[in-house]
Amino acid sequence: QVQLVESGGGLVQAGGSLRLSCAASGRTFSSYAMGWFRQAPGKEREFVAAINYSSSRQYYADSVKGRFTISRDNAKNTVYLQMNSLKPEDTAVYYCAADKKPYGGLSTAQTAYDNWGQGTQVTVSS
């Protein structure tokens, strides 16, 4: 089991930037892929980005490609999501999640992740 705590959300104007952090504890963080998902009001939770255990591979949703960057620091048990050129449609609660299996491949499916943070609100004003 792993505990995940997100931080860094807030209110930002369109075109601005935010950096989300997700601190992990309770399991060998460095062995698991990590993902970021988001849920906008009235919509289903959707995949945003994922990174494998060694940071050698990342994958992004088309809607954020070129604007968001996922990274991790295994020494600090933390995964990050740098969000640039934010748009009002990026407004959502952002969740980090840990892969079920160690040394697994990247997945966009929520069912591949078995531990979730409580979420952090990101609001982008126009």
Short mmCIF file of N, CA, C and O in Angstrom, two decimals:
data_model
loop_
_atom_site.label_atom_id
_atom_site.label_comp_id
_atom_site.label_asym_id
_atom_site.label_seq_id
_atom_site.Cartn_x
_atom_site.Cartn_y
_atom_site.Cartn_z
N GLN A 1 0.85 -1.19 0.00
CA GLN A 1 0.00 0.00 0.00
C GLN A 1 0.89 1.24 0.00
O GLN A 1 1.96 1.25 0.61
N VAL A 2 0.43 2.28 -0.66
CA VAL A 2 1.17 3.53 -0.71
C VAL A 2 0.22 4.68 -0.46
O VAL A 2 -0.94 4.65 -0.86
N GLN A 3 0.70 5.66 0.27
CA GLN A 3 -0.07 6.87 0.53
C GLN A 3 0.45 7.97 -0.38
O GLN A 3 1.67 8.16 -0.49
N LEU A 4 -0.47 8.69 -0.99
CA LEU A 4 -0.12 9.75 -1.94
C LEU A 4 -0.78 11.06 -1.53
O LEU A 4 -1.98 11.08 -1.23
N VAL A 5 0.01 12.12 -1.51
CA VAL A 5 -0.51 13.42 -1.12
C VAL A 5 -0.11 14.44 -2.18
O VAL A 5 1.08 14.71 -2.36
N GLU A 6 -1.12 15.00 -2.86
CA GLU A 6 -0.86 16.02 -3.88
C GLU A 6 -0.83 17.41 -3.27
O GLU A 6 -1.47 17.66 -2.24
N SER A 7 -0.10 18.29 -3.92
CA SER A 7 -0.07 19.70 -3.52
C SER A 7 0.29 20.53 -4.75
O SER A 7 0.71 19.99 -5.78
N GLY A 8 0.12 21.85 -4.61
CA GLY A 8 0.53 22.75 -5.67
C GLY A 8 -0.59 23.31 -6.52
O GLY A 8 -0.35 24.14 -7.40
N GLY A 9 -1.82 22.86 -6.28
CA GLY A 9 -2.93 23.40 -7.04
C GLY A 9 -3.23 24.83 -6.65
O GLY A 9 -2.68 25.36 -5.68
N GLY A 10 -4.12 25.45 -7.41
CA GLY A 10 -4.50 26.82 -7.10
C GLY A 10 -5.23 27.48 -8.26
O GLY A 10 -5.65 26.81 -9.20
N LEU A 11 -5.35 28.79 -8.16
CA LEU A 11 -6.02 29.60 -9.17
C LEU A 11 -4.96 30.32 -9.99
O LEU A 11 -4.06 30.97 -9.43
N VAL A 12 -5.07 30.23 -11.31
CA VAL A 12 -4.09 30.86 -12.19
C VAL A 12 -4.82 31.38 -13.41
O VAL A 12 -5.85 30.84 -13.81
N GLN A 13 -4.27 32.44 -13.99
CA GLN A 13 -4.87 32.98 -15.22
C GLN A 13 -4.46 32.14 -16.43
O GLN A 13 -3.40 31.48 -16.42
N ALA A 14 -5.27 32.19 -17.44
CA ALA A 14 -4.94 31.49 -18.68
C ALA A 14 -3.57 31.94 -19.18
O ALA A 14 -3.25 33.12 -19.14
N GLY A 15 -2.79 30.96 -19.63
CA GLY A 15 -1.43 31.23 -20.07
C GLY A 15 -0.40 31.07 -18.98
O GLY A 15 0.81 31.07 -19.26
N GLY A 16 -0.85 30.93 -17.76
CA GLY A 16 0.06 30.80 -16.63
C GLY A 16 0.54 29.38 -16.42
O GLY A 16 0.24 28.48 -17.23
N SER A 17 1.28 29.19 -15.33
CA SER A 17 1.88 27.89 -15.03
C SER A 17 1.63 27.51 -13.58
O SER A 17 1.48 28.36 -12.70
N LEU A 18 1.61 26.22 -13.35
CA LEU A 18 1.57 25.64 -12.01
C LEU A 18 2.41 24.38 -12.02
O LEU A 18 2.55 23.71 -13.05
N ARG A 19 2.94 24.04 -10.85
CA ARG A 19 3.67 22.78 -10.69
C ARG A 19 3.02 22.00 -9.57
O ARG A 19 3.01 22.42 -8.41
N LEU A 20 2.49 20.85 -9.92
CA LEU A 20 1.89 19.95 -8.93
C LEU A 20 2.94 18.97 -8.43
O LEU A 20 3.81 18.55 -9.19
N SER A 21 2.82 18.63 -7.16
CA SER A 21 3.69 17.62 -6.56
C SER A 21 2.83 16.53 -5.96
O SER A 21 1.70 16.77 -5.53
N CYS A 22 3.39 15.35 -5.91
CA CYS A 22 2.71 14.21 -5.28
C CYS A 22 3.75 13.45 -4.48
O CYS A 22 4.66 12.83 -5.06
N ALA A 23 3.63 13.52 -3.17
CA ALA A 23 4.57 12.84 -2.28
C ALA A 23 4.04 11.47 -1.91
O ALA A 23 2.87 11.33 -1.53
N ALA A 24 4.90 10.46 -2.02
CA ALA A 24 4.49 9.08 -1.77
C ALA A 24 5.20 8.53 -0.54
O ALA A 24 6.34 8.87 -0.24
N SER A 25 4.50 7.64 0.16
CA SER A 25 5.09 6.95 1.29
C SER A 25 4.45 5.58 1.44
O SER A 25 3.33 5.37 0.98
N GLY A 26 5.17 4.65 2.05
CA GLY A 26 4.60 3.37 2.40
C GLY A 26 4.93 2.23 1.46
O GLY A 26 4.63 1.08 1.76
N ARG A 27 5.53 2.47 0.32
CA ARG A 27 5.89 1.41 -0.62
C ARG A 27 7.12 1.89 -1.36
O ARG A 27 7.40 3.08 -1.42
N THR A 28 7.84 0.95 -1.98
CA THR A 28 9.05 1.33 -2.70
C THR A 28 8.67 2.14 -3.93
O THR A 28 8.38 1.61 -5.00
N PHE A 29 8.70 3.46 -3.76
CA PHE A 29 8.24 4.37 -4.80
C PHE A 29 8.98 4.16 -6.10
O PHE A 29 8.38 4.18 -7.19
N SER A 30 10.27 3.94 -6.02
CA SER A 30 11.11 3.90 -7.22
C SER A 30 10.85 2.70 -8.12
O SER A 30 11.38 2.64 -9.23
N SER A 31 10.03 1.76 -7.67
CA SER A 31 9.76 0.56 -8.47
C SER A 31 8.49 0.67 -9.30
O SER A 31 8.19 -0.24 -10.08
N TYR A 32 7.72 1.73 -9.13
CA TYR A 32 6.39 1.81 -9.72
C TYR A 32 6.24 3.00 -10.66
O TYR A 32 6.69 4.11 -10.35
N ALA A 33 5.55 2.74 -11.77
CA ALA A 33 5.13 3.85 -12.63
C ALA A 33 4.11 4.71 -11.88
O ALA A 33 3.41 4.22 -11.00
N MET A 34 4.06 5.97 -12.27
CA MET A 34 3.13 6.91 -11.65
C MET A 34 2.34 7.63 -12.73
O MET A 34 2.84 7.86 -13.84
N GLY A 35 1.13 7.99 -12.39
CA GLY A 35 0.29 8.70 -13.35
C GLY A 35 -0.40 9.90 -12.73
O GLY A 35 -0.55 9.98 -11.51
N TRP A 36 -0.77 10.81 -13.59
CA TRP A 36 -1.63 11.94 -13.21
C TRP A 36 -2.92 11.84 -14.00
O TRP A 36 -2.91 11.58 -15.22
N PHE A 37 -4.02 12.07 -13.31
CA PHE A 37 -5.34 12.09 -13.91
C PHE A 37 -6.04 13.37 -13.47
O PHE A 37 -5.60 14.02 -12.52
N ARG A 38 -7.14 13.70 -14.13
CA ARG A 38 -7.90 14.88 -13.71
C ARG A 38 -9.39 14.64 -13.94
O ARG A 38 -9.78 13.86 -14.80
N GLN A 39 -10.18 15.36 -13.15
CA GLN A 39 -11.62 15.26 -13.28
C GLN A 39 -12.22 16.66 -13.21
O GLN A 39 -12.12 17.34 -12.18
N ALA A 40 -12.82 17.06 -14.32
CA ALA A 40 -13.50 18.35 -14.38
C ALA A 40 -14.93 18.19 -13.91
O ALA A 40 -15.49 17.08 -13.95
N PRO A 41 -15.57 19.28 -13.47
CA PRO A 41 -16.95 19.19 -12.99
C PRO A 41 -17.87 18.60 -14.05
O PRO A 41 -17.87 19.02 -15.21
N GLY A 42 -18.62 17.59 -13.66
CA GLY A 42 -19.58 16.97 -14.56
C GLY A 42 -18.99 16.04 -15.59
O GLY A 42 -19.71 15.56 -16.47
N LYS A 43 -17.70 15.77 -15.48
CA LYS A 43 -17.04 14.90 -16.46
C LYS A 43 -16.38 13.71 -15.79
O LYS A 43 -16.15 13.70 -14.58
N GLU A 44 -16.07 12.71 -16.61
CA GLU A 44 -15.36 11.54 -16.11
C GLU A 44 -13.90 11.89 -15.83
O GLU A 44 -13.33 12.80 -16.44
N ARG A 45 -13.29 11.15 -14.91
CA ARG A 45 -11.86 11.33 -14.67
C ARG A 45 -11.11 10.84 -15.90
O ARG A 45 -11.44 9.78 -16.46
N GLU A 46 -10.09 11.59 -16.29
CA GLU A 46 -9.35 11.26 -17.50
C GLU A 46 -7.85 11.26 -17.25
O GLU A 46 -7.34 11.93 -16.37
N PHE A 47 -7.17 10.49 -18.08
CA PHE A 47 -5.71 10.40 -18.03
C PHE A 47 -5.07 11.69 -18.49
O PHE A 47 -5.53 12.32 -19.44
N VAL A 48 -3.97 12.07 -17.81
CA VAL A 48 -3.22 13.25 -18.19
C VAL A 48 -1.79 12.86 -18.62
O VAL A 48 -1.35 13.22 -19.72
N ALA A 49 -1.07 12.16 -17.75
CA ALA A 49 0.32 11.83 -18.05
C ALA A 49 0.77 10.67 -17.18
O ALA A 49 0.19 10.42 -16.12
N ALA A 50 1.80 9.96 -17.64
CA ALA A 50 2.37 8.86 -16.87
C ALA A 50 3.87 8.82 -17.09
O ALA A 50 4.37 9.25 -18.14
N ILE A 51 4.57 8.27 -16.09
CA ILE A 51 6.02 8.15 -16.17
C ILE A 51 6.41 6.79 -15.60
O ILE A 51 5.82 6.35 -14.61
N ASN A 52 7.38 6.14 -16.24
CA ASN A 52 7.75 4.82 -15.74
C ASN A 52 8.67 4.95 -14.52
O ASN A 52 9.05 6.06 -14.13
N TYR A 53 9.05 3.82 -13.94
CA TYR A 53 9.75 3.84 -12.66
C TYR A 53 11.11 4.52 -12.75
O TYR A 53 11.56 5.13 -11.77
N SER A 54 11.74 4.45 -13.92
CA SER A 54 13.11 4.99 -14.05
C SER A 54 13.17 6.34 -14.75
O SER A 54 14.25 6.87 -14.97
N SER A 55 12.02 6.89 -15.09
CA SER A 55 11.93 8.17 -15.81
C SER A 55 12.39 8.08 -17.26
O SER A 55 12.54 9.11 -17.92
N SER A 56 12.60 6.89 -17.77
CA SER A 56 13.06 6.75 -19.15
C SER A 56 11.93 6.91 -20.16
O SER A 56 12.19 7.11 -21.35
N ARG A 57 10.70 6.78 -19.69
CA ARG A 57 9.56 6.90 -20.59
C ARG A 57 8.47 7.74 -19.96
O ARG A 57 8.17 7.61 -18.77
N GLN A 58 7.85 8.60 -20.78
CA GLN A 58 6.69 9.38 -20.37
C GLN A 58 5.63 9.28 -21.46
O GLN A 58 5.95 9.04 -22.63
N TYR A 59 4.40 9.48 -21.05
CA TYR A 59 3.31 9.45 -22.03
C TYR A 59 2.29 10.50 -21.62
O TYR A 59 2.03 10.69 -20.44
N TYR A 60 1.74 11.19 -22.63
CA TYR A 60 0.83 12.29 -22.36
C TYR A 60 -0.47 12.16 -23.15
O TYR A 60 -0.48 11.64 -24.28
N ALA A 61 -1.54 12.67 -22.56
CA ALA A 61 -2.77 12.84 -23.32
C ALA A 61 -2.54 13.89 -24.40
O ALA A 61 -1.77 14.84 -24.21
N ASP A 62 -3.21 13.73 -25.52
CA ASP A 62 -3.04 14.68 -26.62
C ASP A 62 -3.38 16.10 -26.19
O ASP A 62 -2.77 17.07 -26.67
N SER A 63 -4.32 16.24 -25.28
CA SER A 63 -4.79 17.56 -24.87
C SER A 63 -3.75 18.36 -24.09
O SER A 63 -3.87 19.58 -23.98
N VAL A 64 -2.73 17.68 -23.56
CA VAL A 64 -1.73 18.38 -22.76
C VAL A 64 -0.32 18.26 -23.34
O VAL A 64 0.62 18.90 -22.84
N LYS A 65 -0.17 17.50 -24.39
CA LYS A 65 1.14 17.28 -24.99
C LYS A 65 1.75 18.60 -25.43
O LYS A 65 1.08 19.42 -26.06
N GLY A 66 3.00 18.81 -25.07
CA GLY A 66 3.69 20.05 -25.41
C GLY A 66 3.51 21.15 -24.39
O GLY A 66 4.22 22.16 -24.44
N ARG A 67 2.57 20.99 -23.46
CA ARG A 67 2.33 22.00 -22.42
C ARG A 67 2.66 21.48 -21.03
O ARG A 67 3.11 22.25 -20.18
N PHE A 68 2.42 20.21 -20.78
CA PHE A 68 2.66 19.61 -19.47
C PHE A 68 3.88 18.69 -19.53
O PHE A 68 4.15 18.07 -20.55
N THR A 69 4.57 18.61 -18.41
CA THR A 69 5.72 17.71 -18.29
C THR A 69 5.64 16.95 -16.98
O THR A 69 5.53 17.56 -15.91
N ILE A 70 5.70 15.64 -17.07
CA ILE A 70 5.72 14.81 -15.87
C ILE A 70 7.17 14.43 -15.58
O ILE A 70 7.96 14.15 -16.49
N SER A 71 7.51 14.42 -14.29
CA SER A 71 8.86 14.03 -13.89
C SER A 71 8.77 13.42 -12.50
O SER A 71 7.73 13.48 -11.84
N ARG A 72 9.87 12.83 -12.06
CA ARG A 72 9.88 12.23 -10.73
C ARG A 72 11.27 12.34 -10.14
O ARG A 72 12.28 12.39 -10.87
N ASP A 73 11.31 12.33 -8.82
CA ASP A 73 12.56 12.30 -8.08
C ASP A 73 12.45 11.13 -7.11
O ASP A 73 11.80 11.24 -6.07
N ASN A 74 13.07 10.02 -7.47
CA ASN A 74 12.94 8.82 -6.65
C ASN A 74 13.62 8.98 -5.29
O ASN A 74 13.25 8.31 -4.32
N ALA A 75 14.60 9.84 -5.20
CA ALA A 75 15.25 10.08 -3.92
C ALA A 75 14.33 10.80 -2.94
O ALA A 75 14.47 10.66 -1.72
N LYS A 76 13.37 11.56 -3.50
CA LYS A 76 12.42 12.30 -2.68
C LYS A 76 11.04 11.66 -2.66
O LYS A 76 10.10 12.22 -2.08
N ASN A 77 10.90 10.51 -3.33
CA ASN A 77 9.59 9.83 -3.41
C ASN A 77 8.49 10.77 -3.88
O ASN A 77 7.38 10.78 -3.34
N THR A 78 8.79 11.53 -4.90
CA THR A 78 7.86 12.54 -5.37
C THR A 78 7.77 12.53 -6.89
O THR A 78 8.79 12.36 -7.58
N VAL A 79 6.55 12.70 -7.38
CA VAL A 79 6.31 12.87 -8.81
C VAL A 79 5.72 14.26 -9.01
O VAL A 79 4.99 14.76 -8.15
N TYR A 80 6.07 14.87 -10.13
CA TYR A 80 5.67 16.24 -10.41
C TYR A 80 4.90 16.32 -11.72
O TYR A 80 5.04 15.48 -12.61
N LEU A 81 4.10 17.37 -11.83
CA LEU A 81 3.45 17.69 -13.08
C LEU A 81 3.62 19.21 -13.30
O LEU A 81 2.97 20.00 -12.61
N GLN A 82 4.50 19.56 -14.21
CA GLN A 82 4.68 20.96 -14.57
C GLN A 82 3.69 21.31 -15.66
O GLN A 82 3.67 20.68 -16.72
N MET A 83 2.86 22.30 -15.39
CA MET A 83 1.80 22.67 -16.32
C MET A 83 2.03 24.10 -16.80
O MET A 83 2.00 25.04 -16.00
N ASN A 84 2.28 24.25 -18.09
CA ASN A 84 2.51 25.55 -18.69
C ASN A 84 1.40 25.87 -19.69
O ASN A 84 0.66 24.99 -20.11
N SER A 85 1.31 27.13 -20.06
CA SER A 85 0.31 27.57 -21.05
C SER A 85 -1.08 27.04 -20.69
O SER A 85 -1.80 26.50 -21.53
N LEU A 86 -1.44 27.21 -19.45
CA LEU A 86 -2.71 26.67 -18.96
C LEU A 86 -3.90 27.33 -19.65
O LEU A 86 -3.88 28.52 -19.98
N LYS A 87 -4.94 26.51 -19.84
CA LYS A 87 -6.16 26.95 -20.48
C LYS A 87 -7.34 26.75 -19.53
O LYS A 87 -7.27 25.89 -18.65
N PRO A 88 -8.41 27.49 -19.70
CA PRO A 88 -9.58 27.28 -18.83
C PRO A 88 -10.07 25.83 -18.84
O PRO A 88 -10.53 25.33 -17.80
N GLU A 89 -9.91 25.14 -19.95
CA GLU A 89 -10.35 23.75 -20.02
C GLU A 89 -9.45 22.79 -19.23
O GLU A 89 -9.76 21.62 -19.10
N ASP A 90 -8.35 23.29 -18.69
CA ASP A 90 -7.52 22.48 -17.80
C ASP A 90 -8.05 22.50 -16.36
O ASP A 90 -7.52 21.78 -15.50
N THR A 91 -9.07 23.30 -16.10
CA THR A 91 -9.65 23.37 -14.77
C THR A 91 -10.21 22.01 -14.37
O THR A 91 -11.02 21.42 -15.09
N ALA A 92 -9.75 21.49 -13.24
CA ALA A 92 -10.14 20.17 -12.78
C ALA A 92 -9.49 19.89 -11.43
O ALA A 92 -8.61 20.64 -10.99
N VAL A 93 -9.94 18.81 -10.81
CA VAL A 93 -9.20 18.25 -9.68
C VAL A 93 -8.19 17.26 -10.25
O VAL A 93 -8.55 16.38 -11.04
N TYR A 94 -6.94 17.43 -9.86
CA TYR A 94 -5.86 16.60 -10.37
C TYR A 94 -5.46 15.57 -9.32
O TYR A 94 -5.25 15.92 -8.15
N TYR A 95 -5.35 14.32 -9.77
CA TYR A 95 -5.01 13.21 -8.90
C TYR A 95 -3.72 12.54 -9.37
O TYR A 95 -3.54 12.34 -10.58
N CYS A 96 -2.88 12.14 -8.44
CA CYS A 96 -1.79 11.26 -8.81
C CYS A 96 -2.17 9.84 -8.40
O CYS A 96 -3.00 9.63 -7.51
N ALA A 97 -1.54 8.88 -9.06
CA ALA A 97 -1.86 7.48 -8.82
C ALA A 97 -0.62 6.63 -9.04
O ALA A 97 0.24 6.96 -9.86
N ALA A 98 -0.55 5.51 -8.30
CA ALA A 98 0.58 4.60 -8.40
C ALA A 98 0.16 3.31 -9.09
O ALA A 98 -0.91 2.76 -8.81
N ASP A 99 1.01 2.83 -9.98
CA ASP A 99 0.75 1.60 -10.71
C ASP A 99 0.60 0.42 -9.75
O ASP A 99 1.21 0.38 -8.69
N LYS A 100 -0.20 -0.56 -10.15
CA LYS A 100 -0.41 -1.75 -9.32
C LYS A 100 0.83 -2.62 -9.25
O LYS A 100 1.12 -3.24 -8.24
N LYS A 101 1.56 -2.70 -10.38
CA LYS A 101 2.65 -3.65 -10.48
C LYS A 101 4.00 -2.95 -10.56
O LYS A 101 4.14 -1.94 -11.24
N PRO A 102 5.01 -3.51 -9.89
CA PRO A 102 6.35 -2.92 -9.99
C PRO A 102 6.94 -3.15 -11.38
O PRO A 102 6.64 -4.16 -12.02
N TYR A 103 7.72 -2.18 -11.84
CA TYR A 103 8.43 -2.26 -13.12
C TYR A 103 7.47 -2.51 -14.28
O TYR A 103 7.83 -3.16 -15.27
N GLY A 104 6.25 -2.01 -14.16
CA GLY A 104 5.27 -2.18 -15.22
C GLY A 104 5.44 -1.15 -16.32
O GLY A 104 6.22 -0.20 -16.19
N GLY A 105 4.70 -1.35 -17.40
CA GLY A 105 4.71 -0.39 -18.49
C GLY A 105 3.78 0.76 -18.20
O GLY A 105 3.06 0.77 -17.21
N LEU A 106 3.77 1.76 -19.06
CA LEU A 106 2.90 2.92 -18.88
C LEU A 106 1.48 2.57 -19.29
O LEU A 106 1.26 1.86 -20.27
N SER A 107 0.52 3.08 -18.54
CA SER A 107 -0.87 2.81 -18.86
C SER A 107 -1.69 4.08 -18.71
O SER A 107 -1.46 4.88 -17.82
N THR A 108 -2.68 4.24 -19.60
CA THR A 108 -3.61 5.35 -19.49
C THR A 108 -4.88 4.93 -18.76
O THR A 108 -5.73 5.76 -18.48
N ALA A 109 -5.00 3.64 -18.47
CA ALA A 109 -6.22 3.11 -17.85
C ALA A 109 -6.20 3.30 -16.34
O ALA A 109 -5.22 2.92 -15.68
N GLN A 110 -7.28 3.79 -15.78
CA GLN A 110 -7.35 3.99 -14.33
C GLN A 110 -7.25 2.66 -13.58
O GLN A 110 -6.74 2.61 -12.46
N THR A 111 -7.71 1.59 -14.22
CA THR A 111 -7.69 0.27 -13.57
C THR A 111 -6.28 -0.26 -13.38
O THR A 111 -6.08 -1.22 -12.64
N ALA A 112 -5.29 0.34 -14.03
CA ALA A 112 -3.91 -0.09 -13.86
C ALA A 112 -3.29 0.47 -12.58
O ALA A 112 -2.19 0.07 -12.21
N TYR A 113 -3.97 1.38 -11.94
CA TYR A 113 -3.45 2.06 -10.76
C TYR A 113 -4.28 1.68 -9.54
O TYR A 113 -5.51 1.63 -9.62
N ASP A 114 -3.62 1.41 -8.42
CA ASP A 114 -4.37 0.94 -7.26
C ASP A 114 -4.28 1.85 -6.04
O ASP A 114 -4.86 1.54 -5.01
N ASN A 115 -3.57 2.92 -6.13
CA ASN A 115 -3.49 3.86 -5.02
C ASN A 115 -3.63 5.28 -5.59
O ASN A 115 -2.96 5.62 -6.57
N TRP A 116 -4.47 6.07 -4.93
CA TRP A 116 -4.79 7.40 -5.43
C TRP A 116 -4.65 8.43 -4.31
O TRP A 116 -4.94 8.15 -3.15
N GLY A 117 -4.23 9.62 -4.70
CA GLY A 117 -4.22 10.72 -3.75
C GLY A 117 -5.61 11.32 -3.60
O GLY A 117 -6.56 10.89 -4.26
N GLN A 118 -5.71 12.33 -2.75
CA GLN A 118 -7.00 12.95 -2.48
C GLN A 118 -7.36 14.02 -3.51
O GLN A 118 -8.50 14.47 -3.58
N GLY A 119 -6.38 14.41 -4.31
CA GLY A 119 -6.63 15.39 -5.36
C GLY A 119 -6.29 16.80 -4.95
O GLY A 119 -6.32 17.15 -3.76
N THR A 120 -5.96 17.63 -5.94
CA THR A 120 -5.69 19.04 -5.71
C THR A 120 -6.38 19.84 -6.82
O THR A 120 -6.33 19.46 -7.99
N GLN A 121 -7.05 20.91 -6.42
CA GLN A 121 -7.86 21.68 -7.37
C GLN A 121 -6.97 22.63 -8.17
O GLN A 121 -6.16 23.38 -7.60
N VAL A 122 -7.17 22.61 -9.47
CA VAL A 122 -6.54 23.58 -10.38
C VAL A 122 -7.65 24.34 -11.08
O VAL A 122 -8.52 23.73 -11.71
N THR A 123 -7.63 25.65 -10.96
CA THR A 123 -8.63 26.48 -11.61
C THR A 123 -7.92 27.51 -12.49
O THR A 123 -7.06 28.24 -12.01
N VAL A 124 -8.29 27.52 -13.77
CA VAL A 124 -7.68 28.43 -14.73
C VAL A 124 -8.74 29.43 -15.18
O VAL A 124 -9.76 29.03 -15.76
N SER A 125 -8.51 30.68 -14.90
CA SER A 125 -9.47 31.71 -15.27
C SER A 125 -9.14 32.29 -16.64
O SER A 125 -7.97 32.38 -17.03
N SER A 126 -10.17 32.71 -17.35
CA SER A 126 -9.97 33.24 -18.70
C SER A 126 -9.78 34.75 -18.69
O SER A 126 -9.94 35.41 -17.68
#
